[in-house]
Amino acid sequence: MSNASISTNNLTIGYDQKVVQRGLSFSLYQGEMVCMLGPNGCGKSTLLRTLAGLQPALEGEIGNLKNKIALVLTERLSLENTTVHDVVAMGRYPYTSFLGGLSVIDEQVIEQSLAEVGLSGTTHSFFNDHSDGEKQRTLIAKALAQESAIILLDEPTAHLDLPNRIRILQLLRRVAREQHKTILISTHELDLAIKLSDRIMLMTPQQGIQVDTPANLREQDAFTLAFGMDIFNPIG
């Protein structure tokens, strides 16, 4: 399809010339949320960092990089004396003036981004005073403030309880559809990914990826092949 937001052709990823995955070819599209699943060490974070341009591809091509990309990494941030506004404002740096000042439009985008994640009215509160779930929503608001066509997230629900894990994935699904963004999420939330994602990117160690609907992947028994066990019937 020619309207892919981002595409790869025979991509090889890794670091220090150590190959993690090779021959990756796939396309991601506007308005969809794709969840990337796979065993630890199969290269999910490496792929995200490569797509975001934080590390070079070892071989192959990444197309449609004219689209701006926002990356939200897994980390428990502690920002002393930093307000929620300041965190989200970091997403506006590509647009600010030479002196780094925020315009009226920048401030409007910041407020709108906070509203999108349900944090209106928190602008002047301190980031560290918020719960883990609210901190994660703040980081998503920062990504929205970048006004990027593509948002990549590495384990955005890692430190959250079940209700907040559900809320975060529901939020990202809504953002993809309503704002016509392409969202790719690395996650271990198998059940939620199957219920909420448009497609799943299933990664197998050293054996590439499959990108398809959850129903099709389950019908092909792809999850069992990727994880080496029947994850839907673990008791046997």
PDB file of C-alpha atoms in Angstrom:
ATOM      1  CA  MET A   1       0.000   0.000   0.000  1.00  0.00           C
ATOM      2  CA  SER A   2       1.371   3.401  -0.930  1.00  0.00           C
ATOM      3  CA  ASN A   3      -0.193   5.382   1.939  1.00  0.00           C
ATOM      4  CA  ALA A   4       1.919   3.810   4.683  1.00  0.00           C
ATOM      5  CA  SER A   5       3.011   6.207   7.431  1.00  0.00           C
ATOM      6  CA  ILE A   6       6.232   4.261   7.840  1.00  0.00           C
ATOM      7  CA  SER A   7       7.589   1.207   6.083  1.00  0.00           C
ATOM      8  CA  THR A   8      10.686  -0.973   6.179  1.00  0.00           C
ATOM      9  CA  ASN A   9      12.336  -3.080   3.518  1.00  0.00           C
ATOM     10  CA  ASN A  10      14.660  -5.939   4.476  1.00  0.00           C
ATOM     11  CA  LEU A  11      15.670  -4.093   7.650  1.00  0.00           C
ATOM     12  CA  THR A  12      18.429  -5.505   9.857  1.00  0.00           C
ATOM     13  CA  ILE A  13      18.643  -4.139  13.402  1.00  0.00           C
ATOM     14  CA  GLY A  14      21.179  -4.490  16.181  1.00  0.00           C
ATOM     15  CA  TYR A  15      24.057  -2.696  17.888  1.00  0.00           C
ATOM     16  CA  ASP A  16      27.854  -2.795  17.713  1.00  0.00           C
ATOM     17  CA  GLN A  17      27.438  -4.960  14.591  1.00  0.00           C
ATOM     18  CA  LYS A  18      25.555  -7.572  16.655  1.00  0.00           C
ATOM     19  CA  VAL A  19      22.483  -8.555  14.644  1.00  0.00           C
ATOM     20  CA  VAL A  20      19.278  -8.822  16.678  1.00  0.00           C
ATOM     21  CA  GLN A  21      16.805  -9.218  13.809  1.00  0.00           C
ATOM     22  CA  ARG A  22      17.236  -9.256  10.052  1.00  0.00           C
ATOM     23  CA  GLY A  23      14.996  -9.123   7.000  1.00  0.00           C
ATOM     24  CA  LEU A  24      12.189  -7.069   8.599  1.00  0.00           C
ATOM     25  CA  SER A  25       9.709  -5.748   6.035  1.00  0.00           C
ATOM     26  CA  PHE A  26       6.404  -4.208   7.147  1.00  0.00           C
ATOM     27  CA  SER A  27       4.197  -1.141   6.827  1.00  0.00           C
ATOM     28  CA  LEU A  28       2.258   0.843   9.435  1.00  0.00           C
ATOM     29  CA  TYR A  29      -0.700   3.017   8.519  1.00  0.00           C
ATOM     30  CA  GLN A  30      -2.411   6.202   9.584  1.00  0.00           C
ATOM     31  CA  GLY A  31      -5.150   5.804  12.173  1.00  0.00           C
ATOM     32  CA  GLU A  32      -4.092   2.401  13.512  1.00  0.00           C
ATOM     33  CA  MET A  33      -2.697   1.218  16.830  1.00  0.00           C
ATOM     34  CA  VAL A  34      -0.302  -1.710  16.516  1.00  0.00           C
ATOM     35  CA  CYS A  35       0.959  -3.600  19.568  1.00  0.00           C
ATOM     36  CA  MET A  36       4.348  -5.278  19.296  1.00  0.00           C
ATOM     37  CA  LEU A  37       4.630  -8.532  21.255  1.00  0.00           C
ATOM     38  CA  GLY A  38       7.395 -11.066  21.680  1.00  0.00           C
ATOM     39  CA  PRO A  39       9.694 -12.739  24.213  1.00  0.00           C
ATOM     40  CA  ASN A  40      12.295 -10.702  26.117  1.00  0.00           C
ATOM     41  CA  GLY A  41      15.422 -10.091  24.098  1.00  0.00           C
ATOM     42  CA  CYS A  42      13.846 -10.519  20.677  1.00  0.00           C
ATOM     43  CA  GLY A  43      14.525  -6.899  19.677  1.00  0.00           C
ATOM     44  CA  LYS A  44      11.365  -4.907  20.396  1.00  0.00           C
ATOM     45  CA  SER A  45      13.139  -1.937  22.002  1.00  0.00           C
ATOM     46  CA  THR A  46      15.944  -2.098  19.427  1.00  0.00           C
ATOM     47  CA  LEU A  47      13.383  -1.835  16.626  1.00  0.00           C
ATOM     48  CA  LEU A  48      11.674   1.156  18.231  1.00  0.00           C
ATOM     49  CA  ARG A  49      14.973   2.980  18.712  1.00  0.00           C
ATOM     50  CA  THR A  50      15.966   2.228  15.114  1.00  0.00           C
ATOM     51  CA  LEU A  51      12.661   3.502  13.724  1.00  0.00           C
ATOM     52  CA  ALA A  52      13.025   6.656  15.842  1.00  0.00           C
ATOM     53  CA  GLY A  53      16.532   7.262  14.509  1.00  0.00           C
ATOM     54  CA  LEU A  54      18.267   6.853  17.866  1.00  0.00           C
ATOM     55  CA  GLN A  55      20.466   4.099  16.482  1.00  0.00           C
ATOM     56  CA  PRO A  56      21.341   3.238  12.883  1.00  0.00           C
ATOM     57  CA  ALA A  57      19.966   0.327  10.939  1.00  0.00           C
ATOM     58  CA  LEU A  58      22.630  -2.259  10.116  1.00  0.00           C
ATOM     59  CA  GLU A  59      21.099  -2.994   6.710  1.00  0.00           C
ATOM     60  CA  GLY A  60      17.946  -2.300   4.737  1.00  0.00           C
ATOM     61  CA  GLU A  61      15.695   0.722   4.434  1.00  0.00           C
ATOM     62  CA  ILE A  62      13.157   2.669   6.468  1.00  0.00           C
ATOM     63  CA  GLY A  63      10.790   4.589   4.224  1.00  0.00           C
ATOM     64  CA  ASN A  64       8.513   7.599   4.702  1.00  0.00           C
ATOM     65  CA  LEU A  65      10.763   9.235   7.299  1.00  0.00           C
ATOM     66  CA  LYS A  66       9.414  12.592   6.195  1.00  0.00           C
ATOM     67  CA  ASN A  67       6.874  11.933   8.929  1.00  0.00           C
ATOM     68  CA  LYS A  68       7.847  13.251  12.366  1.00  0.00           C
ATOM     69  CA  ILE A  69       8.216  10.579  15.034  1.00  0.00           C
ATOM     70  CA  ALA A  70       7.726  10.892  18.799  1.00  0.00           C
ATOM     71  CA  LEU A  71       9.231   8.237  21.075  1.00  0.00           C
ATOM     72  CA  VAL A  72       8.072   7.516  24.637  1.00  0.00           C
ATOM     73  CA  LEU A  73      10.569   5.292  26.456  1.00  0.00           C
ATOM     74  CA  THR A  74      10.036   3.117  29.522  1.00  0.00           C
ATOM     75  CA  GLU A  75      11.424   4.983  32.475  1.00  0.00           C
ATOM     76  CA  ARG A  76      10.309   6.038  35.913  1.00  0.00           C
ATOM     77  CA  LEU A  77      11.125   9.708  35.725  1.00  0.00           C
ATOM     78  CA  SER A  78      11.748  11.852  38.762  1.00  0.00           C
ATOM     79  CA  LEU A  79      11.873  15.532  37.852  1.00  0.00           C
ATOM     80  CA  GLU A  80      12.446  17.828  40.805  1.00  0.00           C
ATOM     81  CA  ASN A  81      10.787  21.251  40.669  1.00  0.00           C
ATOM     82  CA  THR A  82       9.432  20.548  37.190  1.00  0.00           C
ATOM     83  CA  THR A  83       5.805  21.244  36.417  1.00  0.00           C
ATOM     84  CA  VAL A  84       3.531  19.228  34.189  1.00  0.00           C
ATOM     85  CA  HIS A  85       3.520  22.208  31.841  1.00  0.00           C
ATOM     86  CA  ASP A  86       7.316  22.146  31.610  1.00  0.00           C
ATOM     87  CA  VAL A  87       7.345  18.445  30.713  1.00  0.00           C
ATOM     88  CA  VAL A  88       4.744  18.793  27.966  1.00  0.00           C
ATOM     89  CA  ALA A  89       6.410  21.979  26.695  1.00  0.00           C
ATOM     90  CA  MET A  90       9.511  19.916  25.865  1.00  0.00           C
ATOM     91  CA  GLY A  91       7.460  18.525  22.978  1.00  0.00           C
ATOM     92  CA  ARG A  92       7.246  22.007  21.460  1.00  0.00           C
ATOM     93  CA  TYR A  93      11.000  22.590  21.184  1.00  0.00           C
ATOM     94  CA  PRO A  94      11.073  21.797  17.435  1.00  0.00           C
ATOM     95  CA  TYR A  95       8.682  24.716  16.901  1.00  0.00           C
ATOM     96  CA  THR A  96       9.909  27.366  19.352  1.00  0.00           C
ATOM     97  CA  SER A  97      11.730  30.536  18.419  1.00  0.00           C
ATOM     98  CA  PHE A  98      15.505  30.953  18.331  1.00  0.00           C
ATOM     99  CA  LEU A  99      15.394  31.979  21.986  1.00  0.00           C
ATOM    100  CA  GLY A 100      13.253  29.006  22.905  1.00  0.00           C
ATOM    101  CA  GLY A 101      10.201  31.045  23.870  1.00  0.00           C
ATOM    102  CA  LEU A 102       6.705  29.560  23.721  1.00  0.00           C
ATOM    103  CA  SER A 103       4.175  31.316  21.525  1.00  0.00           C
ATOM    104  CA  VAL A 104       0.436  31.593  22.090  1.00  0.00           C
ATOM    105  CA  ILE A 105      -0.005  28.705  19.649  1.00  0.00           C
ATOM    106  CA  ASP A 106       2.525  26.604  21.593  1.00  0.00           C
ATOM    107  CA  GLU A 107       0.602  27.214  24.817  1.00  0.00           C
ATOM    108  CA  GLN A 108      -2.658  26.263  23.117  1.00  0.00           C
ATOM    109  CA  VAL A 109      -1.144  23.002  21.878  1.00  0.00           C
ATOM    110  CA  ILE A 110       0.145  22.220  25.389  1.00  0.00           C
ATOM    111  CA  GLU A 111      -3.291  22.806  26.917  1.00  0.00           C
ATOM    112  CA  GLN A 112      -4.997  20.754  24.204  1.00  0.00           C
ATOM    113  CA  SER A 113      -2.532  17.895  24.635  1.00  0.00           C
ATOM    114  CA  LEU A 114      -3.182  17.792  28.380  1.00  0.00           C
ATOM    115  CA  ALA A 115      -6.918  17.851  27.728  1.00  0.00           C
ATOM    116  CA  GLU A 116      -6.570  14.883  25.337  1.00  0.00           C
ATOM    117  CA  VAL A 117      -5.043  12.754  28.112  1.00  0.00           C
ATOM    118  CA  GLY A 118      -7.474  13.925  30.790  1.00  0.00           C
ATOM    119  CA  LEU A 119      -5.074  16.178  32.682  1.00  0.00           C
ATOM    120  CA  SER A 120      -6.651  19.591  32.200  1.00  0.00           C
ATOM    121  CA  GLY A 121      -6.038  21.798  35.208  1.00  0.00           C
ATOM    122  CA  THR A 122      -2.735  20.153  36.160  1.00  0.00           C
ATOM    123  CA  THR A 123      -0.543  22.591  34.218  1.00  0.00           C
ATOM    124  CA  HIS A 124       1.154  24.198  37.214  1.00  0.00           C
ATOM    125  CA  SER A 125       1.318  21.136  39.457  1.00  0.00           C
ATOM    126  CA  PHE A 126       4.643  19.393  39.963  1.00  0.00           C
ATOM    127  CA  PHE A 127       5.311  16.287  37.880  1.00  0.00           C
ATOM    128  CA  ASN A 128       6.685  14.379  40.882  1.00  0.00           C
ATOM    129  CA  ASP A 129       3.467  14.934  42.850  1.00  0.00           C
ATOM    130  CA  HIS A 130       1.475  12.805  40.414  1.00  0.00           C
ATOM    131  CA  SER A 131       0.800   9.072  40.357  1.00  0.00           C
ATOM    132  CA  ASP A 132       2.629   6.756  37.955  1.00  0.00           C
ATOM    133  CA  GLY A 133      -0.448   6.661  35.725  1.00  0.00           C
ATOM    134  CA  GLU A 134      -0.673  10.462  35.595  1.00  0.00           C
ATOM    135  CA  LYS A 135       3.048  10.721  34.888  1.00  0.00           C
ATOM    136  CA  GLN A 136       2.674   8.338  31.964  1.00  0.00           C
ATOM    137  CA  ARG A 137      -0.254  10.356  30.607  1.00  0.00           C
ATOM    138  CA  THR A 138       1.898  13.494  30.920  1.00  0.00           C
ATOM    139  CA  LEU A 139       4.607  11.871  28.786  1.00  0.00           C
ATOM    140  CA  ILE A 140       1.972  10.902  26.223  1.00  0.00           C
ATOM    141  CA  ALA A 141       0.768  14.532  26.234  1.00  0.00           C
ATOM    142  CA  LYS A 142       4.377  15.577  25.527  1.00  0.00           C
ATOM    143  CA  ALA A 143       4.380  13.236  22.516  1.00  0.00           C
ATOM    144  CA  LEU A 144       1.065  14.701  21.327  1.00  0.00           C
ATOM    145  CA  ALA A 145       2.470  18.226  21.704  1.00  0.00           C
ATOM    146  CA  GLN A 146       5.173  17.320  19.181  1.00  0.00           C
ATOM    147  CA  GLU A 147       2.365  16.985  16.625  1.00  0.00           C
ATOM    148  CA  SER A 148       4.069  13.933  15.169  1.00  0.00           C
ATOM    149  CA  ALA A 149       2.340  11.662  12.686  1.00  0.00           C
ATOM    150  CA  ILE A 150       3.874   8.606  14.348  1.00  0.00           C
ATOM    151  CA  ILE A 151       4.135   7.816  18.072  1.00  0.00           C
ATOM    152  CA  LEU A 152       6.311   4.929  19.285  1.00  0.00           C
ATOM    153  CA  LEU A 153       5.977   3.749  22.881  1.00  0.00           C
ATOM    154  CA  ASP A 154       8.198   1.286  24.728  1.00  0.00           C
ATOM    155  CA  GLU A 155       6.256  -0.494  27.505  1.00  0.00           C
ATOM    156  CA  PRO A 156       4.040   2.510  28.398  1.00  0.00           C
ATOM    157  CA  THR A 157       2.112   0.458  30.999  1.00  0.00           C
ATOM    158  CA  ALA A 158       5.122  -1.198  32.672  1.00  0.00           C
ATOM    159  CA  HIS A 159       4.776   0.468  36.096  1.00  0.00           C
ATOM    160  CA  LEU A 160       1.002   0.747  36.233  1.00  0.00           C
ATOM    161  CA  ASP A 161      -1.780  -1.165  37.964  1.00  0.00           C
ATOM    162  CA  LEU A 162      -4.454  -2.921  35.888  1.00  0.00           C
ATOM    163  CA  PRO A 163      -7.014  -0.069  35.708  1.00  0.00           C
ATOM    164  CA  ASN A 164      -4.335   2.384  34.559  1.00  0.00           C
ATOM    165  CA  ARG A 165      -2.913  -0.104  32.046  1.00  0.00           C
ATOM    166  CA  ILE A 166      -6.362  -0.381  30.492  1.00  0.00           C
ATOM    167  CA  ARG A 167      -6.883   3.407  30.505  1.00  0.00           C
ATOM    168  CA  ILE A 168      -3.527   4.087  28.825  1.00  0.00           C
ATOM    169  CA  LEU A 169      -4.139   1.619  25.982  1.00  0.00           C
ATOM    170  CA  GLN A 170      -7.710   2.873  25.540  1.00  0.00           C
ATOM    171  CA  LEU A 171      -6.361   6.421  25.369  1.00  0.00           C
ATOM    172  CA  LEU A 172      -3.773   5.526  22.742  1.00  0.00           C
ATOM    173  CA  ARG A 173      -6.356   3.675  20.672  1.00  0.00           C
ATOM    174  CA  ARG A 174      -8.631   6.716  20.738  1.00  0.00           C
ATOM    175  CA  VAL A 175      -5.764   9.071  19.810  1.00  0.00           C
ATOM    176  CA  ALA A 176      -4.832   6.877  16.835  1.00  0.00           C
ATOM    177  CA  ARG A 177      -8.376   6.903  15.499  1.00  0.00           C
ATOM    178  CA  GLU A 178      -9.469  10.455  16.290  1.00  0.00           C
ATOM    179  CA  GLN A 179      -6.182  12.187  15.426  1.00  0.00           C
ATOM    180  CA  HIS A 180      -5.286   9.837  12.543  1.00  0.00           C
ATOM    181  CA  LYS A 181      -1.907   8.993  14.041  1.00  0.00           C
ATOM    182  CA  THR A 182       0.127   5.835  13.650  1.00  0.00           C
ATOM    183  CA  ILE A 183       0.860   4.335  17.067  1.00  0.00           C
ATOM    184  CA  LEU A 184       3.241   1.428  17.659  1.00  0.00           C
ATOM    185  CA  ILE A 185       3.494   0.059  21.202  1.00  0.00           C
ATOM    186  CA  SER A 186       5.971  -2.456  22.567  1.00  0.00           C
ATOM    187  CA  THR A 187       4.154  -4.279  25.356  1.00  0.00           C
ATOM    188  CA  HIS A 188       3.807  -7.493  27.352  1.00  0.00           C
ATOM    189  CA  GLU A 189       0.073  -6.865  27.823  1.00  0.00           C
ATOM    190  CA  LEU A 190      -1.017  -9.813  25.691  1.00  0.00           C
ATOM    191  CA  ASP A 191      -4.705  -9.897  26.650  1.00  0.00           C
ATOM    192  CA  LEU A 192      -5.158  -6.134  26.330  1.00  0.00           C
ATOM    193  CA  ALA A 193      -3.222  -6.011  23.064  1.00  0.00           C
ATOM    194  CA  ILE A 194      -5.443  -8.677  21.529  1.00  0.00           C
ATOM    195  CA  LYS A 195      -8.600  -6.837  22.631  1.00  0.00           C
ATOM    196  CA  LEU A 196      -7.580  -3.271  21.771  1.00  0.00           C
ATOM    197  CA  SER A 197      -5.038  -3.237  18.926  1.00  0.00           C
ATOM    198  CA  ASP A 198      -5.933  -3.015  15.258  1.00  0.00           C
ATOM    199  CA  ARG A 199      -3.029  -5.284  14.376  1.00  0.00           C
ATOM    200  CA  ILE A 200      -0.286  -7.071  16.263  1.00  0.00           C
ATOM    201  CA  MET A 201       3.383  -7.108  15.346  1.00  0.00           C
ATOM    202  CA  LEU A 202       4.544 -10.484  16.641  1.00  0.00           C
ATOM    203  CA  MET A 203       8.310 -10.778  16.938  1.00  0.00           C
ATOM    204  CA  THR A 204      10.155 -14.089  17.279  1.00  0.00           C
ATOM    205  CA  PRO A 205      13.848 -14.297  18.292  1.00  0.00           C
ATOM    206  CA  GLN A 206      16.046 -14.364  15.170  1.00  0.00           C
ATOM    207  CA  GLN A 207      13.046 -15.330  13.028  1.00  0.00           C
ATOM    208  CA  GLY A 208      11.546 -12.005  12.053  1.00  0.00           C
ATOM    209  CA  ILE A 209       8.031 -10.706  12.531  1.00  0.00           C
ATOM    210  CA  GLN A 210       4.433 -11.216  11.499  1.00  0.00           C
ATOM    211  CA  VAL A 211       2.045  -8.280  11.348  1.00  0.00           C
ATOM    212  CA  ASP A 212      -1.614  -9.231  11.211  1.00  0.00           C
ATOM    213  CA  THR A 213      -4.889  -8.997  13.084  1.00  0.00           C
ATOM    214  CA  PRO A 214      -5.062 -10.751  16.463  1.00  0.00           C
ATOM    215  CA  ALA A 215      -7.656 -13.189  15.111  1.00  0.00           C
ATOM    216  CA  ASN A 216      -5.541 -14.209  12.127  1.00  0.00           C
ATOM    217  CA  LEU A 217      -2.402 -14.681  14.221  1.00  0.00           C
ATOM    218  CA  ARG A 218      -4.261 -16.820  16.718  1.00  0.00           C
ATOM    219  CA  GLU A 219      -5.790 -18.914  13.945  1.00  0.00           C
ATOM    220  CA  GLN A 220      -2.291 -19.524  12.541  1.00  0.00           C
ATOM    221  CA  ASP A 221      -1.053 -20.556  16.023  1.00  0.00           C
ATOM    222  CA  ALA A 222       1.580 -17.830  15.652  1.00  0.00           C
ATOM    223  CA  PHE A 223       1.603 -16.948  19.355  1.00  0.00           C
ATOM    224  CA  THR A 224       2.559 -20.512  20.321  1.00  0.00           C
ATOM    225  CA  LEU A 225       5.394 -20.497  17.784  1.00  0.00           C
ATOM    226  CA  ALA A 226       6.676 -17.111  19.004  1.00  0.00           C
ATOM    227  CA  PHE A 227       6.578 -17.854  22.738  1.00  0.00           C
ATOM    228  CA  GLY A 228       7.279 -21.594  22.600  1.00  0.00           C
ATOM    229  CA  MET A 229       4.160 -22.490  24.552  1.00  0.00           C
ATOM    230  CA  ASP A 230       0.369 -22.328  24.395  1.00  0.00           C
ATOM    231  CA  ILE A 231      -0.068 -19.014  26.174  1.00  0.00           C
ATOM    232  CA  PHE A 232      -3.848 -19.217  25.892  1.00  0.00           C
ATOM    233  CA  ASN A 233      -3.985 -22.548  27.716  1.00  0.00           C
ATOM    234  CA  PRO A 234      -1.013 -22.522  30.115  1.00  0.00           C
ATOM    235  CA  ILE A 235      -2.423 -25.192  32.420  1.00  0.00           C
ATOM    236  CA  GLY A 236      -2.643 -27.683  29.578  1.00  0.00           C
TER     237      GLY A 236
END
